[in-house]
Coordinates of C-alpha atoms in Angstrom, one line a residue:
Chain A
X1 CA -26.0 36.2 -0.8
X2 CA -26.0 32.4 -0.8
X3 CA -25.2 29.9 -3.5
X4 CA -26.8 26.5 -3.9
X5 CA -25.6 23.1 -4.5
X6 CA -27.6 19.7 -5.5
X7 CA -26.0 17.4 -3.6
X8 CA -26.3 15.5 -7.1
X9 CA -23.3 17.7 -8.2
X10 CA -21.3 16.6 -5.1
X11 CA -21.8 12.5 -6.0
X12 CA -21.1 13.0 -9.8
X13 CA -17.4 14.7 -8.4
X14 CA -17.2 12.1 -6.2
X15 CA -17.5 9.3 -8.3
X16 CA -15.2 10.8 -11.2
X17 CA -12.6 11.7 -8.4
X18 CA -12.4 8.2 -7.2
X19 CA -11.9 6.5 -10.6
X20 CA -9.2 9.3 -11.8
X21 CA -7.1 9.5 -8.5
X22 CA -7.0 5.8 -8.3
X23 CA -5.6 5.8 -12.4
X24 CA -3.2 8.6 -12.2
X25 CA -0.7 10.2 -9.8
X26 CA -0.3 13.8 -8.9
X27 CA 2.2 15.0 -10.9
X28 CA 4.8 16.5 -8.0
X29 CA 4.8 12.7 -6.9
X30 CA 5.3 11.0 -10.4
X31 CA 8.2 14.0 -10.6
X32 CA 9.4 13.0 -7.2
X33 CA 10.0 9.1 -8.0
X34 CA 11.6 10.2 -11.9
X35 CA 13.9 12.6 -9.4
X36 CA 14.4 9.6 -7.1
X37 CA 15.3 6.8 -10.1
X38 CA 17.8 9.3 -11.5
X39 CA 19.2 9.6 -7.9
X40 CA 20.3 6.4 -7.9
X41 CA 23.3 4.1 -8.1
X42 CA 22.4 0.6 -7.2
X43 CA 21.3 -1.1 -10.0
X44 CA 18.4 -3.0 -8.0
X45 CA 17.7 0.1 -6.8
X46 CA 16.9 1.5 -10.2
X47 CA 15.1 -1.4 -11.9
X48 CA 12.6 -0.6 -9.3
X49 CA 12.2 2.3 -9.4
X50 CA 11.7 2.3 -13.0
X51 CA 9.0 -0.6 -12.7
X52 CA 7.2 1.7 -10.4
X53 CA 6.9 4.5 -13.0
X54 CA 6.7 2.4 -15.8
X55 CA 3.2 1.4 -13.9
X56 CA 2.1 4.7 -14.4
X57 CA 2.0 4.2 -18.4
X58 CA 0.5 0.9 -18.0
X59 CA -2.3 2.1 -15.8
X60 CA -3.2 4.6 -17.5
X61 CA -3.3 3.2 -21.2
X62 CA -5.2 0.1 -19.7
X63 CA -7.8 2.2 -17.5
X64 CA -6.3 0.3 -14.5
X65 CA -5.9 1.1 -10.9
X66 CA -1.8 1.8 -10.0
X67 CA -2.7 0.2 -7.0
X68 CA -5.0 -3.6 -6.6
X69 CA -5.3 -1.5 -2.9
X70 CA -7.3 1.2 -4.2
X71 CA -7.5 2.0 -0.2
X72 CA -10.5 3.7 1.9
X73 CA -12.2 6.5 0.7
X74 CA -10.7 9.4 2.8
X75 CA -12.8 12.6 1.4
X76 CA -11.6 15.9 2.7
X77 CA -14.5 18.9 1.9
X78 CA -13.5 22.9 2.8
X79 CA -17.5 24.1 2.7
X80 CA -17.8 27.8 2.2
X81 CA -19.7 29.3 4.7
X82 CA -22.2 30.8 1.9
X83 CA -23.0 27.9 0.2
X84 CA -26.4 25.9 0.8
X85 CA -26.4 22.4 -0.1
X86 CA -29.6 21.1 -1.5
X87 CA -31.8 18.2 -2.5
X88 CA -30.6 15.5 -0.3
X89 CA -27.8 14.8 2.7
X90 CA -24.2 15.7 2.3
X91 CA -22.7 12.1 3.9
X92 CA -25.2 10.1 1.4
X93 CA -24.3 11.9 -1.4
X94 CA -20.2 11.1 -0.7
X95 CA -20.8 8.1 0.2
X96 CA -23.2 7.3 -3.4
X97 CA -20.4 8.8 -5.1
X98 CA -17.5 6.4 -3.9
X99 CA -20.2 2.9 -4.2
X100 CA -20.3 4.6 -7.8
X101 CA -17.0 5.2 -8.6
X102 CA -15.6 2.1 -7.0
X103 CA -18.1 -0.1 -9.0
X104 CA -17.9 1.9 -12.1
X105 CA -14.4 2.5 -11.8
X106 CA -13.9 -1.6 -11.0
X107 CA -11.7 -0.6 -8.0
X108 CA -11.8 -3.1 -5.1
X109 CA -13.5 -2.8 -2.2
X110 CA -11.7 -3.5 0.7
X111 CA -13.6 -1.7 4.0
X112 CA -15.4 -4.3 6.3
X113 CA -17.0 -5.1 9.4
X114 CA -14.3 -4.5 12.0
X115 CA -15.3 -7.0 14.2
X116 CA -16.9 -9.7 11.8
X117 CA -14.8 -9.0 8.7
X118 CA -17.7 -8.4 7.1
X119 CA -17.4 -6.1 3.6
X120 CA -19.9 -3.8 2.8
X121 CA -19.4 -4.6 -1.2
X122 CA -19.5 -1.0 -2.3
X123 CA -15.9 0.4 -0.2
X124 CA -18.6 2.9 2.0
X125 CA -18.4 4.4 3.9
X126 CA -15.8 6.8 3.4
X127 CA -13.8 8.7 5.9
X128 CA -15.0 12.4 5.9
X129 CA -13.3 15.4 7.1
X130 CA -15.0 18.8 6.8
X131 CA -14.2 22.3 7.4
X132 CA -16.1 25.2 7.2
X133 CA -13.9 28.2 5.4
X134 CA -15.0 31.8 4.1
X135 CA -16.1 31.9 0.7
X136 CA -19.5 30.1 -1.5
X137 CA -17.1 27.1 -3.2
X138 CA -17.2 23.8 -2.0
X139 CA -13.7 22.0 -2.5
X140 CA -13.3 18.4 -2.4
X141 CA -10.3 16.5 -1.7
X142 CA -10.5 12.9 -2.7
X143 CA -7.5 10.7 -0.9
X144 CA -7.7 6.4 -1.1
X145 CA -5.8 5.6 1.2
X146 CA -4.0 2.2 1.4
X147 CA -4.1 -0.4 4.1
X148 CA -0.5 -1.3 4.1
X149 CA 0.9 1.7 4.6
X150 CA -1.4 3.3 7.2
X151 CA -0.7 -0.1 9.4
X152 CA 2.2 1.5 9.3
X153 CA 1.4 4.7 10.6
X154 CA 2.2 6.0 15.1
X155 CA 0.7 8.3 17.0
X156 CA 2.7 9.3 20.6
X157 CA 1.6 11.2 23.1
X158 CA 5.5 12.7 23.8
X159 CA 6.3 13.9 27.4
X160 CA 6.9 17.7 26.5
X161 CA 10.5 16.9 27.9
X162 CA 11.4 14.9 25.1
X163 CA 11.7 18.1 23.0
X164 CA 12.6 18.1 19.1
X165 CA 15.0 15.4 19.9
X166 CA 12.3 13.1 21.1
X167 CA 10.2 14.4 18.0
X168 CA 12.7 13.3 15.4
X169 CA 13.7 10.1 17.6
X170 CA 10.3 8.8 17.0
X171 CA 9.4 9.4 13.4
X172 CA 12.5 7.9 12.4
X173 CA 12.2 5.3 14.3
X174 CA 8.8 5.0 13.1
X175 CA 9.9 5.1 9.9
X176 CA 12.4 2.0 10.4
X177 CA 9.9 -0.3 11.9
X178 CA 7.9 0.0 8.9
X179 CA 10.9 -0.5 6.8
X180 CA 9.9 -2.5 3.7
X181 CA 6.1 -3.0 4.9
X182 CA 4.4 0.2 3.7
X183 CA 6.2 0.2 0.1
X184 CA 8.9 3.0 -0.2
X185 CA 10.0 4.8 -1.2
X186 CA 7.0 6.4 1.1
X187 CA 6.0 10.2 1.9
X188 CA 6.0 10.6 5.5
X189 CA 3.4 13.0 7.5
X190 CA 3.8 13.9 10.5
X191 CA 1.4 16.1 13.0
X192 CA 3.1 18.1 15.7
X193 CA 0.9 19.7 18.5
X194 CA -2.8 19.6 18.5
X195 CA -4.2 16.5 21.3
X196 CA -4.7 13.1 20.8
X197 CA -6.9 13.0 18.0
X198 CA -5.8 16.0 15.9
X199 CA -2.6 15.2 15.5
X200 CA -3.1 12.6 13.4
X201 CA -5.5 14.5 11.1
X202 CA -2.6 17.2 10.5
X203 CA -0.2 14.0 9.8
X204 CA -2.6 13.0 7.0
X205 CA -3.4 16.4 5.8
X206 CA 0.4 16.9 5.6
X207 CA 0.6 14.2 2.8
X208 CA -1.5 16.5 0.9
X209 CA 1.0 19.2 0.7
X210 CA 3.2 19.2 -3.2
X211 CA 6.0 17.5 -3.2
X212 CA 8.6 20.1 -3.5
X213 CA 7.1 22.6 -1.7
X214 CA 8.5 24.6 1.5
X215 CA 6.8 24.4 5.4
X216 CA 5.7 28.2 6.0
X217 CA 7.4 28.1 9.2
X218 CA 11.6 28.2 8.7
X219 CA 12.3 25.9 11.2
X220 CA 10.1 23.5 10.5
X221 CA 10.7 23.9 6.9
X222 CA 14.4 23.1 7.9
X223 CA 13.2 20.3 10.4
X224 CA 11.7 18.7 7.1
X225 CA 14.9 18.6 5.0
X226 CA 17.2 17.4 8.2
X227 CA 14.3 14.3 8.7
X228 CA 14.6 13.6 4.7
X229 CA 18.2 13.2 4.9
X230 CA 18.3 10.9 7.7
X231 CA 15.5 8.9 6.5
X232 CA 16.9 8.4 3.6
X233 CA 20.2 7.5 5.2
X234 CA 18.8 4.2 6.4
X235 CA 18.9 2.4 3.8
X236 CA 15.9 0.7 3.5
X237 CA 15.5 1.9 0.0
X238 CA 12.5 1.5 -3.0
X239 CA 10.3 -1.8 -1.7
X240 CA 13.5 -2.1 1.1
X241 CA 15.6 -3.5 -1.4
X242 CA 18.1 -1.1 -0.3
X243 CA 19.2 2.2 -1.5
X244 CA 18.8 5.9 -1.1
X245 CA 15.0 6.1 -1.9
X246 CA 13.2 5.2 1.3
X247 CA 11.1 8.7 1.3
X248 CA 10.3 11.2 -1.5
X249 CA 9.3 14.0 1.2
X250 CA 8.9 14.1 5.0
X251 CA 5.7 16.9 5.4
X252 CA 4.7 18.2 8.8
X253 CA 2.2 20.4 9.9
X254 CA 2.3 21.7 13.0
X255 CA -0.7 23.4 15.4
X256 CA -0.8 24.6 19.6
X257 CA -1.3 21.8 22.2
X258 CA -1.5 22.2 26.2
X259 CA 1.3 22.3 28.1
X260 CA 1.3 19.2 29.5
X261 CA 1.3 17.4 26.3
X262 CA 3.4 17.3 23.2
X263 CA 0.9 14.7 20.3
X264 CA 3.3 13.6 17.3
X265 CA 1.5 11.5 14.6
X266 CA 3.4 9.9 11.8
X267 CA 0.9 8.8 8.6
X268 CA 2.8 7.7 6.0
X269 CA 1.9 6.9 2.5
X270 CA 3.5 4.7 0.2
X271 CA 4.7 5.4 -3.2
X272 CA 1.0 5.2 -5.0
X273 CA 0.6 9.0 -2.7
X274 CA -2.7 9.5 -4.6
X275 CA -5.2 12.4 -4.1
X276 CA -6.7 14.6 -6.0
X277 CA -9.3 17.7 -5.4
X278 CA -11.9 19.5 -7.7
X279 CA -13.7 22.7 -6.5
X280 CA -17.5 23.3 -7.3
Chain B
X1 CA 23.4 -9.2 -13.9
X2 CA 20.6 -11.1 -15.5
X3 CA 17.8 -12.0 -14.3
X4 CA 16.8 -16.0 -13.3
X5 CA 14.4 -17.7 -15.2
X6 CA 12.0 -20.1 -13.0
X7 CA 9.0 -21.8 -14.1
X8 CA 6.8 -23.8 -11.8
X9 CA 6.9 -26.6 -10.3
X10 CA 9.9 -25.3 -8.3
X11 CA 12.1 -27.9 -6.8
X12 CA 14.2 -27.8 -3.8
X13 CA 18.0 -27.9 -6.3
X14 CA 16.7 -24.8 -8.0
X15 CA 15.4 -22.5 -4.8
X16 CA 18.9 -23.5 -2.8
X17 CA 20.3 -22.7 -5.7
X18 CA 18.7 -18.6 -5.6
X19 CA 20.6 -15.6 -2.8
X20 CA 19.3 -12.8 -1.4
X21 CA 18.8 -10.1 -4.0
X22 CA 18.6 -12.0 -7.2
X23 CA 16.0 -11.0 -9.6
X24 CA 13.9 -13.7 -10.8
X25 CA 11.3 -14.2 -13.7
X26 CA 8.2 -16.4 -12.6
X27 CA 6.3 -18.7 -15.4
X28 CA 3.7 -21.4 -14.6
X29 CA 1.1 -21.7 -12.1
X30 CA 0.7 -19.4 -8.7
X31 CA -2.3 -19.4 -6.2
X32 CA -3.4 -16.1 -4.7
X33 CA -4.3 -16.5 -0.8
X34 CA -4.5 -13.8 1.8
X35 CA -5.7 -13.3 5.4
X36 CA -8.9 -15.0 5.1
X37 CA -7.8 -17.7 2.9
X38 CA -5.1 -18.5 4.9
X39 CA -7.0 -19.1 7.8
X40 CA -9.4 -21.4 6.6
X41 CA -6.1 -23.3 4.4
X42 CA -4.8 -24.1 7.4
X43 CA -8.3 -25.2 9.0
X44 CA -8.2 -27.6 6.4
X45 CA -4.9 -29.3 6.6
X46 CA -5.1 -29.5 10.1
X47 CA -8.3 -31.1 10.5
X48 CA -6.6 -33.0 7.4
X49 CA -9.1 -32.3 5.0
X50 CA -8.1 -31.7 1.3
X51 CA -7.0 -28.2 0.2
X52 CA -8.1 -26.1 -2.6
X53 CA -5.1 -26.6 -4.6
X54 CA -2.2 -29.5 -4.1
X55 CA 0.9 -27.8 -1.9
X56 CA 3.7 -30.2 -2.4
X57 CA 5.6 -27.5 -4.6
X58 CA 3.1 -24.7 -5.0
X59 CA 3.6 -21.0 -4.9
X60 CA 1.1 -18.9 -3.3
X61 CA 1.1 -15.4 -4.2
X62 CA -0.2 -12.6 -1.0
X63 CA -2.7 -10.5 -3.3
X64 CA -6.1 -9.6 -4.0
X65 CA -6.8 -8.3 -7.4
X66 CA -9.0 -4.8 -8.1
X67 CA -12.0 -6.5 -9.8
X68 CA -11.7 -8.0 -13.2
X69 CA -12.5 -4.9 -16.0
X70 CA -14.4 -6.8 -19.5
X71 CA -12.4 -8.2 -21.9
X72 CA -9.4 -8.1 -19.3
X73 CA -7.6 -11.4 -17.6
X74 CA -7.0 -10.1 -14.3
X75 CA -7.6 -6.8 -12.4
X76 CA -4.5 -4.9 -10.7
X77 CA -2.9 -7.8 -8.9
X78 CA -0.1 -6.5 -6.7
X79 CA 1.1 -8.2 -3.1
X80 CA -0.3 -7.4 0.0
X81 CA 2.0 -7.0 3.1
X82 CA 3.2 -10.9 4.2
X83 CA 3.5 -10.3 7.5
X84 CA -0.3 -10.7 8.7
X85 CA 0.0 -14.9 6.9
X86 CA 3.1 -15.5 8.9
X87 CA 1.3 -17.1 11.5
X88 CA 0.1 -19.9 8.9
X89 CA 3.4 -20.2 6.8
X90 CA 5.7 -22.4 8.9
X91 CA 2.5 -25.1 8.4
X92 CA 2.1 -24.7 5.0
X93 CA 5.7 -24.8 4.2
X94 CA 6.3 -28.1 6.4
X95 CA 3.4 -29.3 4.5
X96 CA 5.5 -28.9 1.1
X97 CA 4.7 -25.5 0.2
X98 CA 7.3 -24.2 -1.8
X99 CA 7.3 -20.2 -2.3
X100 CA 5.8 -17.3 -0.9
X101 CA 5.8 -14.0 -3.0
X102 CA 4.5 -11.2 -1.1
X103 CA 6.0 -7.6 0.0
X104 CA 7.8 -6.9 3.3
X105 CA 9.1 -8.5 6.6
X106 CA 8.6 -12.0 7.7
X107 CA 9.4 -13.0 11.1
X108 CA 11.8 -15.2 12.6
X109 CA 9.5 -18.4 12.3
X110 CA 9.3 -18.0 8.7
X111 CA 12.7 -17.3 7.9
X112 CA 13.3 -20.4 10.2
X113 CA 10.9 -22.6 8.3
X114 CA 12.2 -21.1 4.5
X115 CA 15.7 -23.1 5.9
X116 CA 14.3 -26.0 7.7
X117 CA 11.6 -26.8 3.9
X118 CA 14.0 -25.4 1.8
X119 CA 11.4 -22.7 0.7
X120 CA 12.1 -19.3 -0.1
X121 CA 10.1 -16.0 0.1
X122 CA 10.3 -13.6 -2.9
X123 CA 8.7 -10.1 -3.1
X124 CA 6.9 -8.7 -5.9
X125 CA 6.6 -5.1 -6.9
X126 CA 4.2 -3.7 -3.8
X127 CA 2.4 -1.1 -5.8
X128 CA 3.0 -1.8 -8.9
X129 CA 0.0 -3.9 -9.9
X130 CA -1.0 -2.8 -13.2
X131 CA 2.2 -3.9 -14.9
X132 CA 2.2 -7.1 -12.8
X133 CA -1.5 -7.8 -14.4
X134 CA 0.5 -7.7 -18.0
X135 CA 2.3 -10.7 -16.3
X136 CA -0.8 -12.3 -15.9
X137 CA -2.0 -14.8 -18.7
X138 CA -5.2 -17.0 -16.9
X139 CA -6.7 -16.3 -14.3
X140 CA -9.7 -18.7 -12.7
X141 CA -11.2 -19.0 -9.2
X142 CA -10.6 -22.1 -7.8
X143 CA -11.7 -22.0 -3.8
X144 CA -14.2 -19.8 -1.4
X145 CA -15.6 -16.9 -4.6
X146 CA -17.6 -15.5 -1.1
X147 CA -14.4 -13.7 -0.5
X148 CA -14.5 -11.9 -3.1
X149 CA -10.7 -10.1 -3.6
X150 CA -10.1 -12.9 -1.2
X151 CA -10.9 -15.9 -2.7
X152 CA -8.3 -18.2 -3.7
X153 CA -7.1 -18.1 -7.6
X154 CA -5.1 -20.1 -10.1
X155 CA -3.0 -17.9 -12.2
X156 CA -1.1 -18.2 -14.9
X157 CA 1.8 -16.0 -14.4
X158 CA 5.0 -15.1 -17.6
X159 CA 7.8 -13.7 -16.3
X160 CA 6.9 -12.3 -13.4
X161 CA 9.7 -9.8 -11.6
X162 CA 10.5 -11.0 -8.5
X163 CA 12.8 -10.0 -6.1
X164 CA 14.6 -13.0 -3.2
X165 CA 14.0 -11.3 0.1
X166 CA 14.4 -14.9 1.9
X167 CA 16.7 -17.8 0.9
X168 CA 16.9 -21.4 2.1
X169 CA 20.1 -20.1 4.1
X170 CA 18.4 -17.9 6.7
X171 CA 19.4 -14.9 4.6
X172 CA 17.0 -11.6 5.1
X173 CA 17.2 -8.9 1.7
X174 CA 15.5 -6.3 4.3
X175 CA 17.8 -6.9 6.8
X176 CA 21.2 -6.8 5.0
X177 CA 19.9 -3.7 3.2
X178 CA 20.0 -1.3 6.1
X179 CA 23.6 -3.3 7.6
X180 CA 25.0 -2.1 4.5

């Protein structure tokens, strides 16, 4: 048994997803900066913060992105391997959906020509990750993802020598160099394992986890907490105005790489860590 | 401790006068400029051609606005990260300009030129765009609309929060932040 889709359905989600993710954040990261603010002693430290969430109000009463970056359309789609989807292509139909939702939603479009620096006026095309899972649902993850911070972002390929020390050596160090630039306080995902370009995929799939929640795996669940701590020991603080708020989380996902290699990607986010899914 | 009240034109008694740190209010007239638009600014001035806007003074603000919505002044208008202009601020500044406001590090040359012009760098909220919009009273076009988010704009900005990142001293925010 097989269900079908118009690929119709999949542009009218897209479009909506792009306007409402770029108005409102997920709640475990609007609770994350409230948790952060009351945190909190240094006064500049505070006023901040509370700019940042008093954005939130103002965004949404005015119908206003958080963000003037309303980022590159990074669309992640679990496909259930009993669904058909009809009446058109998959990639078109995304790709209408965010030209719709970034016009309709007057969201700026920022993706151009790499080369030329030419924009393509409608923010296509979006980045697109699909999986194929068990199951006749489609789920669609919508993430816009903002220059600034993923200029930020490192990918090494780690001599397997250089162990967990190594590991935590380079995403906070990682996390230093972009002090200030990709506006803290920032969530910070990190890929462990995998090769040279999967890495990075878990990294950005890790910001997707809730704020909050615990890694599966203990160690790495404690691995987490131990890199949150010294993160947020540097100092660098909300906007690197100092203070104790440099990250909200530190999220890693980890997967099996060859023995010759240990991949460690670092994405990180800023505080505007928008996403949001629906499921057809 | 209060925050300072500055309207524009700034001069050079008043920006000596702000530290690292303080928290200022912005009124008067900024001009938005970012990659592209810096590059062809500094085209112009030095082939000696006239700029968009006069710089003796000015304050250029590192953003491109979400597009305008009806019935609305300005789009989202948060700063982008200063670092990509820095090649083009050391002219501008030793051609009078007087204030960057933008979010994160400068470099060396910057912070150099901020002491030798007596300029100063502030940072706006990075992120925070839709309540720096409410700060934003006109809003007009002025130079290059083919850029799009790009294109250079007059605003008129009231009391818009800004933070002192870099002083006419040599003094770095980001820097004394994580000595502390």
């Amino acid at each position: 048994m097989s269900r079908e889709i118009n690929v119709k359905d999949i542009t009218a989600a897209i479009t909506n997803l792009a306007i409402s993710s770029n108005r409102k954040l997920p709640d475990d990261v609007a609770n994350a900066l409230t948790a952060a603010r009351n945190n909190e002693s240094l006064p500049l430290a505070q006023t901040t913060i509370d700019d940042i969430i008093k954005n939130q109000q103002i965004a949404a009463d005015q119908k206003l992105p958080l963000c003037q970056d309303t980022g590159m359309a990074v669309v992640f789609l679990e496909i259930g391997q009993q669904l058909q989807i009809t009446g058109g292509d998959l990639t078109e139909a995304i790709n209408c959906g965010v030209a719709q939702g970034y016009t309709d939603g007057y969201l700026r479009k920022s993706i151009v020509s790499p080369l030329k620096r030419e924009n393509t006026n409608d923010n296509t095309p979006a980045v697109i990750h699909t999986n194929i899972v068990p199951g006749d649902k489609l789920k669609i993850t919508f993430v816009p993802k903002g220059g600034g911070a993923e200029n930020m972002s490192r990918l090494a390929m780690l001599k397997p020598s250089a162990g967990i020390e190594g590991i935590k050596r380079f995403i906070i160090d990682a996390v230093r160099e972009a002090g200030p630039n990709p506006c803290p306080p920032i969530v910070v995902g990190v890929g462990i394992g995998g090769n040279f370009e999967y890495a990075p995929l878990l990294a950005k799939q890790a910001l997707l986890r809730t704020i909050g929640s615990k890694a599966d795996d203990e160690d790495i669940a404690a691995l987490e907490t131990e890199l949150l701590t010294a993160i947020n020991k540097l100092n660098i603080g909300a906007q690197g105005f100092g203070g104790k708020s440099t990250a909200l989380a530190v999220h890693i996902a980890t997967a099996p790489c060859h023995f010759a290699t240990l991949p460690v990607a670092v994405n990180i986010n800023c505080h505007v860590a928008r996403h949001q899914s629906v499921i057809l | 401790m209060s925050d300072i009240i500055l309207t524009t034109p700034l001069n050079k008694e008043q920006l000596q006068s702000l530290k690292i740190g303080d928290k200022v209010l912005l009124s008067g007239i900024i001009y938005t400029a970012r990659d592209a638009a810096h590059k062809r600014l500094v085209a112009l001035l030095v082939n000696g051609e006239k700029l968009p806007f006069e710089l003796p003074g000015a304050v250029i603000y590192y953003a491109g606005p979400s597009p305008t919505p009806p019935g609305k002044v300005i789009g989202s208008v948060g700063p982008t990260t200063s670092g990509r202009m820095d090649d083009y601020t050391p002219a501008l500044q030793d051609a009078g300009l007087a204030a960057t406001i933008g979010k994160g590090k400068r470099n060396q040359s910057v912070i150099d030129s901020c002491v030798a012009n007596k300029a100063v760098y502030f940072a706006a909220l990075g992120g925070a765009a839709a309540l720096t919009a409410q700060c934003v009273k006109e809003a007009e076009i002025i130079a290059w609309p083919e850029l799009g988010a790009e294109a250079v704009r007059r605003l008129r900005v009231e009391n818009m929060p800004l933070v002192v990142i870099n002083d006419t001293n040599g003094n770095d925010l980001y820097i004394k932040a994580v000595e502390a």
